[in-house]
Amino acid sequence: MKLFDALTKVDRRIIYIILLVVVTLPLIFPSAQSVRVMPPVEKFFNAVDSIPPDKALIVDFDYTPQDMPELEPMGIAILRHAFKKRIKVLAVSLYVQPLGLAVRALQQVTEEFNSVATSNADSIIYGRDYVFLGWQVGPVNAMLTMGESIARFYPVDYYGNRTDTLPLMREIKNYRNVGLVTSLSPSDIPKYWVAYAQNRFGVRVSSGITSVSASEFYPYLQTGQFSGMLVGMKGAAEYEEIVEQNLNVKGRRKASESLPSLTYAHLLIIAFIVIGNVGYFLSRRHK
Amino acid sequence: MQRTFPLVLVFVFGILGILPFIIPHPVVQNTNDFLLNVFLKILLAFALVLGLGSLLKVHMDKIKRKRENWQYSWVLIGTFIVTSIIGLFGGVDGSGILPTHIGSFSFDIWTIYNNVEVPLGATMFALLAFFMASAAYRAFRARSFEATLLLISAFIVMIGVLPLGNRISPYIPSFAQWIMDVPNVAGQRGIQFGVALGAMATALKIILGIERSWLGGGGS
C-alpha cells in the first residue's frame, strides 16, 4: 500500500535532479542527430527555394533570449539557405529586445560564408546581399507601410545608413518585390503578418514558432495562408537537415545537437506520468 | 466633456482604421499613410515615455510603502538608471560620448545585453522545464475517458516529434502530424472563429461607445 502511495508522491526535487542530468549530459557531449523532414518543413524549404532572383526574403527576427534555443537555429538555417541560393534578405525586428539576437544570427552566417569566399562575388556583402532594417515603433504599422514603401517606414537601417542609398533597397521597394515573409516569433506576430501583409497586399508568409504555441498556428498552415511552418527545436533540426542535404551547406547544427536532450527529457516526463498513473490506479484498487 | 472627448476620439480613429481596408481612394490611403507613419509614431514615442514614467512611479511607491518584496524595486530602479545612462551617453557599442571601457573590460549596452539580458532571460524560461515535468507527473492522471484520450494523444505527439519516434516506426511521426493537422485544427478553428467574432463585436461596441468600461468607473 505504501509503495503505491510512494509512486504518486515522488519528491519534486528528485524529478528536478534527474531532469537536470538528462538534459545537461547530452549538451556537454553533443552529437547531431539526423531527423526525418516532415511536410510543413518541406513546404517551408520549397517556399524559400522558389523565391525568384528579382525578389527578396523578409526575415522577421522576433525571438527573445527566452525563446532563442528554439528559434535562433531556425533563423541561422534560413539565412544559410538564402545566402547559398543568393536570395536577397531584408531582416527586421518588430520589437526592441530581439535586435541583438538578429545581429548575432546575421553576423554568424555572413562570417561562415565570407570565411570560405574566394572573391567579392562569392562574399555576402551588407547592402548588396542583405540589409538589416532594425526596429521602428509599431509592429502593425511596419507590416502595413512596407506594402507601400519599405524605405518610407525605415528611412535608416539598424546601422544608421539611409536605406534609399543602399543598392539592395533600390531594387526592393515594397511587397511587390518580396517573395516571402518569414516570421520567427514566439507570439501572435505570424498571424498579424497574415492579417495585415498577406490579406491586404498578397505577400506569401511562412513562420517559425515555438512548440508550446504550435497548435494554434496549424489552421493557417492547412488553409495555405502559411507557405510552410517550422515548429520548435524539431522543426529547426529538420530545416538544418534539409538545408545540409539539398544545398550542402555545412555549419554547426545547434538544434540537431539539442535533440538528444529533448528526447531524454520527453522520455523522462512520459516515464514519470506512467509511474504516477500506475501508482494512482493501484492505490485506487486497494482502497 | 471628460467622457465625451475620449469617446469621440475612439469613434473617429476606429473608423479611420477600418476605412483604408475598404476604400482605395487616394485621400483615404494618404490619410492612413500619415496616421501610420507620422501621427502614430509620435504618439507611441510619448506612450513609451509615459510607460517608463509609470513603471518608475509604481516602484517608487512600492519602496515608499514598504510593500512585499520592495527591496527588488531598488534593483529595478538602479538597473534602469545605469542602463539608461550607458545607453543614452555610451551608445549601443560604446561609440557615444561616455567612456564605456576600462582597459579590456567594456560595459556598453551590447555587452550588457549579451552578458546579462540573454543569460537571465534564457535561465528564467529554462526553469519552466522543471516545473512542467513536476506538474505533468502530479496532474496528468487518466481519471476519465477524455483524460485517457488526452494522455494517449500527448504520448504519441511527444514521441512523434522526436527522432526516436521515427526509429520505432515511421508511422508514429505521421500519426503525430495527423493529430496536429486534423483533430487539433478542428478544435483550434472553432476557438479562433469564436475569438474573432468576439473581437469584432467588442471592437464595434467600443468604437460605437456602447462598451465604456475602458473609460474607468465601470461605465457609469
mmCIF file of C-alpha atoms in Angstrom, chain B residues 20-196:
data_model
loop_
_atom_site.group_PDB
_atom_site.id
_atom_site.type_symbol
_atom_site.label_atom_id
_atom_site.label_comp_id
_atom_site.label_asym_id
_atom_site.label_seq_id
_atom_site.Cartn_x
_atom_site.Cartn_y
_atom_site.Cartn_z
ATOM 1 C CA PRO B 20 -8.315 52.070 -45.748
ATOM 2 C CA PHE B 21 -9.188 48.365 -45.946
ATOM 3 C CA ILE B 22 -12.384 49.046 -47.900
ATOM 4 C CA ILE B 23 -11.827 52.383 -49.714
ATOM 5 C CA PRO B 24 -8.842 52.528 -52.107
ATOM 6 C CA HIS B 25 -9.329 56.289 -52.803
ATOM 7 C CA PRO B 26 -6.006 58.253 -52.564
ATOM 8 C CA VAL B 27 -7.407 60.666 -49.947
ATOM 9 C CA VAL B 28 -8.223 57.803 -47.591
ATOM 10 C CA GLN B 29 -4.948 55.997 -48.331
ATOM 11 C CA ASN B 30 -2.829 59.142 -47.869
ATOM 12 C CA THR B 31 -4.584 59.965 -44.596
ATOM 13 C CA ASN B 32 -3.904 56.431 -43.433
ATOM 14 C CA ASP B 33 -0.276 56.763 -44.509
ATOM 15 C CA PHE B 34 0.076 59.975 -42.475
ATOM 16 C CA LEU B 35 -1.565 58.398 -39.437
ATOM 17 C CA LEU B 36 0.683 55.335 -39.521
ATOM 18 C CA ASN B 37 3.983 56.996 -40.373
ATOM 19 C CA VAL B 38 3.806 60.292 -38.551
ATOM 20 C CA PHE B 39 0.975 60.544 -36.096
ATOM 21 C CA LEU B 40 1.159 57.055 -34.582
ATOM 22 C CA LYS B 41 4.966 57.080 -34.327
ATOM 23 C CA ILE B 42 4.859 60.329 -32.300
ATOM 24 C CA LEU B 43 2.006 59.017 -30.175
ATOM 25 C CA LEU B 44 3.818 55.746 -29.442
ATOM 26 C CA ALA B 45 7.020 57.605 -28.533
ATOM 27 C CA PHE B 46 5.057 59.568 -25.924
ATOM 28 C CA ALA B 47 3.407 56.343 -24.748
ATOM 29 C CA LEU B 48 6.877 54.849 -24.239
ATOM 30 C CA VAL B 49 7.946 57.773 -22.046
ATOM 31 C CA LEU B 50 4.640 57.584 -20.186
ATOM 32 C CA GLY B 51 5.088 53.838 -19.663
ATOM 33 C CA LEU B 52 8.610 54.224 -18.308
ATOM 34 C CA GLY B 53 7.461 57.047 -16.014
ATOM 35 C CA SER B 54 4.604 54.916 -14.779
ATOM 36 C CA LEU B 55 6.936 51.963 -14.134
ATOM 37 C CA LEU B 56 9.252 54.131 -12.031
ATOM 38 C CA LYS B 57 6.302 55.655 -10.158
ATOM 39 C CA VAL B 58 4.886 52.235 -9.266
ATOM 40 C CA HIS B 59 8.218 51.023 -7.912
ATOM 41 C CA MET B 60 8.981 54.255 -6.029
ATOM 42 C CA ASP B 61 5.572 53.921 -4.421
ATOM 43 C CA LYS B 62 6.297 50.264 -3.540
ATOM 44 C CA ILE B 63 9.531 51.302 -1.800
ATOM 45 C CA LYS B 64 7.840 54.191 -0.008
ATOM 46 C CA ARG B 65 5.069 51.985 1.387
ATOM 47 C CA LYS B 66 7.430 49.035 2.005
ATOM 48 C CA ARG B 67 5.136 46.615 0.162
ATOM 49 C CA GLU B 68 6.007 42.925 -0.215
ATOM 50 C CA ASN B 69 9.431 42.396 -1.890
ATOM 51 C CA TRP B 70 10.026 46.156 -2.025
ATOM 52 C CA GLN B 71 13.803 45.591 -1.969
ATOM 53 C CA TYR B 72 13.696 44.285 -5.554
ATOM 54 C CA SER B 73 12.272 47.612 -6.696
ATOM 55 C CA TRP B 74 15.654 49.172 -5.816
ATOM 56 C CA VAL B 75 17.290 46.675 -8.179
ATOM 57 C CA LEU B 76 14.878 47.693 -10.958
ATOM 58 C CA ILE B 77 15.387 51.423 -10.393
ATOM 59 C CA GLY B 78 19.168 51.014 -10.115
ATOM 60 C CA THR B 79 19.493 48.993 -13.315
ATOM 61 C CA PHE B 80 17.045 51.331 -15.078
ATOM 62 C CA ILE B 81 19.211 54.359 -14.261
ATOM 63 C CA VAL B 82 22.533 52.653 -15.060
ATOM 64 C CA THR B 83 21.405 51.181 -18.404
ATOM 65 C CA SER B 84 19.680 54.441 -19.360
ATOM 66 C CA ILE B 85 22.874 56.437 -18.763
ATOM 67 C CA ILE B 86 25.031 53.904 -20.622
ATOM 68 C CA GLY B 87 22.513 53.639 -23.468
ATOM 69 C CA LEU B 88 21.924 57.376 -23.859
ATOM 70 C CA PHE B 89 25.513 58.560 -23.466
ATOM 71 C CA GLY B 90 27.665 55.494 -24.141
ATOM 72 C CA GLY B 91 25.911 54.264 -27.282
ATOM 73 C CA VAL B 92 24.955 50.729 -28.211
ATOM 74 C CA ASP B 93 28.534 49.565 -28.807
ATOM 75 C CA GLY B 94 30.423 52.161 -26.795
ATOM 76 C CA SER B 95 30.638 54.777 -29.553
ATOM 77 C CA GLY B 96 28.957 57.568 -27.540
ATOM 78 C CA ILE B 97 30.444 60.417 -25.532
ATOM 79 C CA LEU B 98 30.597 58.453 -22.280
ATOM 80 C CA PRO B 99 33.613 56.150 -21.884
ATOM 81 C CA THR B 100 32.307 52.586 -21.561
ATOM 82 C CA HIS B 101 35.653 50.792 -21.407
ATOM 83 C CA ILE B 102 38.074 50.240 -18.526
ATOM 84 C CA GLY B 103 41.078 48.531 -20.074
ATOM 85 C CA SER B 104 39.780 45.493 -21.890
ATOM 86 C CA PHE B 105 36.561 45.458 -19.834
ATOM 87 C CA SER B 106 33.636 47.074 -21.634
ATOM 88 C CA PHE B 107 30.208 47.836 -20.248
ATOM 89 C CA ASP B 108 28.317 49.205 -23.254
ATOM 90 C CA ILE B 109 24.701 48.199 -23.999
ATOM 91 C CA TRP B 110 25.828 45.426 -26.359
ATOM 92 C CA THR B 111 27.936 43.834 -23.578
ATOM 93 C CA ILE B 112 25.142 44.201 -21.037
ATOM 94 C CA TYR B 113 22.658 42.674 -23.475
ATOM 95 C CA ASN B 114 24.842 39.675 -24.320
ATOM 96 C CA ASN B 115 26.122 39.001 -20.823
ATOM 97 C CA VAL B 116 23.168 39.923 -18.612
ATOM 98 C CA GLU B 117 19.884 40.010 -20.502
ATOM 99 C CA VAL B 118 20.452 36.960 -22.731
ATOM 100 C CA PRO B 119 21.544 34.531 -19.947
ATOM 101 C CA LEU B 120 18.953 35.857 -17.470
ATOM 102 C CA GLY B 121 16.102 35.574 -19.971
ATOM 103 C CA ALA B 122 17.168 32.087 -21.038
ATOM 104 C CA THR B 123 17.511 30.983 -17.401
ATOM 105 C CA MET B 124 14.038 32.165 -16.483
ATOM 106 C CA PHE B 125 12.488 30.213 -19.343
ATOM 107 C CA ALA B 126 14.668 27.129 -18.736
ATOM 108 C CA LEU B 127 13.219 26.843 -15.225
ATOM 109 C CA LEU B 128 9.844 26.116 -16.821
ATOM 110 C CA ALA B 129 11.047 22.665 -17.906
ATOM 111 C CA PHE B 130 11.418 21.630 -14.257
ATOM 112 C CA PHE B 131 8.005 22.943 -13.252
ATOM 113 C CA MET B 132 6.378 21.337 -16.294
ATOM 114 C CA ALA B 133 7.937 17.939 -15.568
ATOM 115 C CA SER B 134 6.807 18.070 -11.942
ATOM 116 C CA ALA B 135 3.321 19.365 -12.825
ATOM 117 C CA ALA B 136 2.818 16.729 -15.570
ATOM 118 C CA TYR B 137 3.729 13.971 -13.114
ATOM 119 C CA ARG B 138 1.323 15.257 -10.470
ATOM 120 C CA ALA B 139 -1.652 16.361 -12.582
ATOM 121 C CA PHE B 140 -1.731 14.115 -15.657
ATOM 122 C CA ARG B 141 -3.988 11.270 -14.454
ATOM 123 C CA ALA B 142 -6.220 9.025 -16.587
ATOM 124 C CA ARG B 143 -9.243 9.749 -14.401
ATOM 125 C CA SER B 144 -11.831 9.656 -17.220
ATOM 126 C CA PHE B 145 -12.185 8.572 -20.858
ATOM 127 C CA GLU B 146 -11.431 12.124 -22.085
ATOM 128 C CA ALA B 147 -8.350 12.406 -19.858
ATOM 129 C CA THR B 148 -7.109 8.999 -21.112
ATOM 130 C CA LEU B 149 -7.595 10.105 -24.724
ATOM 131 C CA LEU B 150 -5.652 13.297 -23.998
ATOM 132 C CA LEU B 151 -2.901 11.310 -22.323
ATOM 133 C CA ILE B 152 -2.528 8.881 -25.241
ATOM 134 C CA SER B 153 -2.505 11.756 -27.788
ATOM 135 C CA ALA B 154 0.123 13.561 -25.722
ATOM 136 C CA PHE B 155 2.358 10.471 -25.627
ATOM 137 C CA ILE B 156 2.043 9.959 -29.403
ATOM 138 C CA VAL B 157 2.847 13.615 -30.153
ATOM 139 C CA MET B 158 5.715 13.714 -27.624
ATOM 140 C CA ILE B 159 7.324 10.604 -29.118
ATOM 141 C CA GLY B 160 6.356 11.523 -32.684
ATOM 142 C CA VAL B 161 8.273 14.808 -32.607
ATOM 143 C CA LEU B 162 11.486 13.026 -31.571
ATOM 144 C CA PRO B 163 13.914 11.204 -33.899
ATOM 145 C CA LEU B 164 13.245 8.184 -31.665
ATOM 146 C CA GLY B 165 9.623 8.067 -32.883
ATOM 147 C CA ASN B 166 10.736 7.552 -36.471
ATOM 148 C CA ARG B 167 13.175 4.837 -35.379
ATOM 149 C CA ILE B 168 10.429 2.913 -33.572
ATOM 150 C CA SER B 169 8.089 3.179 -36.569
ATOM 151 C CA PRO B 170 7.774 5.699 -39.426
ATOM 152 C CA TYR B 171 4.017 5.703 -38.736
ATOM 153 C CA ILE B 172 4.463 7.385 -35.329
ATOM 154 C CA PRO B 173 5.651 10.812 -36.675
ATOM 155 C CA SER B 174 2.997 10.600 -39.409
ATOM 156 C CA PHE B 175 0.300 9.853 -36.841
ATOM 157 C CA ALA B 176 1.576 12.667 -34.581
ATOM 158 C CA GLN B 177 1.422 15.010 -37.587
ATOM 159 C CA TRP B 178 -2.152 13.826 -38.319
ATOM 160 C CA ILE B 179 -3.192 14.593 -34.711
ATOM 161 C CA MET B 180 -1.860 18.135 -35.132
ATOM 162 C CA ASP B 181 -3.274 18.568 -38.658
ATOM 163 C CA VAL B 182 -6.791 17.215 -38.170
ATOM 164 C CA PRO B 183 -8.256 16.957 -34.632
ATOM 165 C CA ASN B 184 -6.135 19.870 -33.396
ATOM 166 C CA VAL B 185 -7.031 22.098 -36.360
ATOM 167 C CA ALA B 186 -10.742 21.269 -35.981
ATOM 168 C CA GLY B 187 -10.705 22.371 -32.331
ATOM 169 C CA GLN B 188 -8.463 25.389 -32.934
ATOM 170 C CA ARG B 189 -10.570 26.620 -35.847
ATOM 171 C CA GLY B 190 -13.695 26.572 -33.697
ATOM 172 C CA ILE B 191 -11.944 28.502 -30.944
ATOM 173 C CA GLN B 192 -10.463 31.012 -33.386
ATOM 174 C CA PHE B 193 -13.794 31.677 -35.100
ATOM 175 C CA GLY B 194 -15.304 32.321 -31.674
ATOM 176 C CA VAL B 195 -12.448 34.621 -30.670
ATOM 177 C CA ALA B 196 -12.583 36.519 -33.997
#
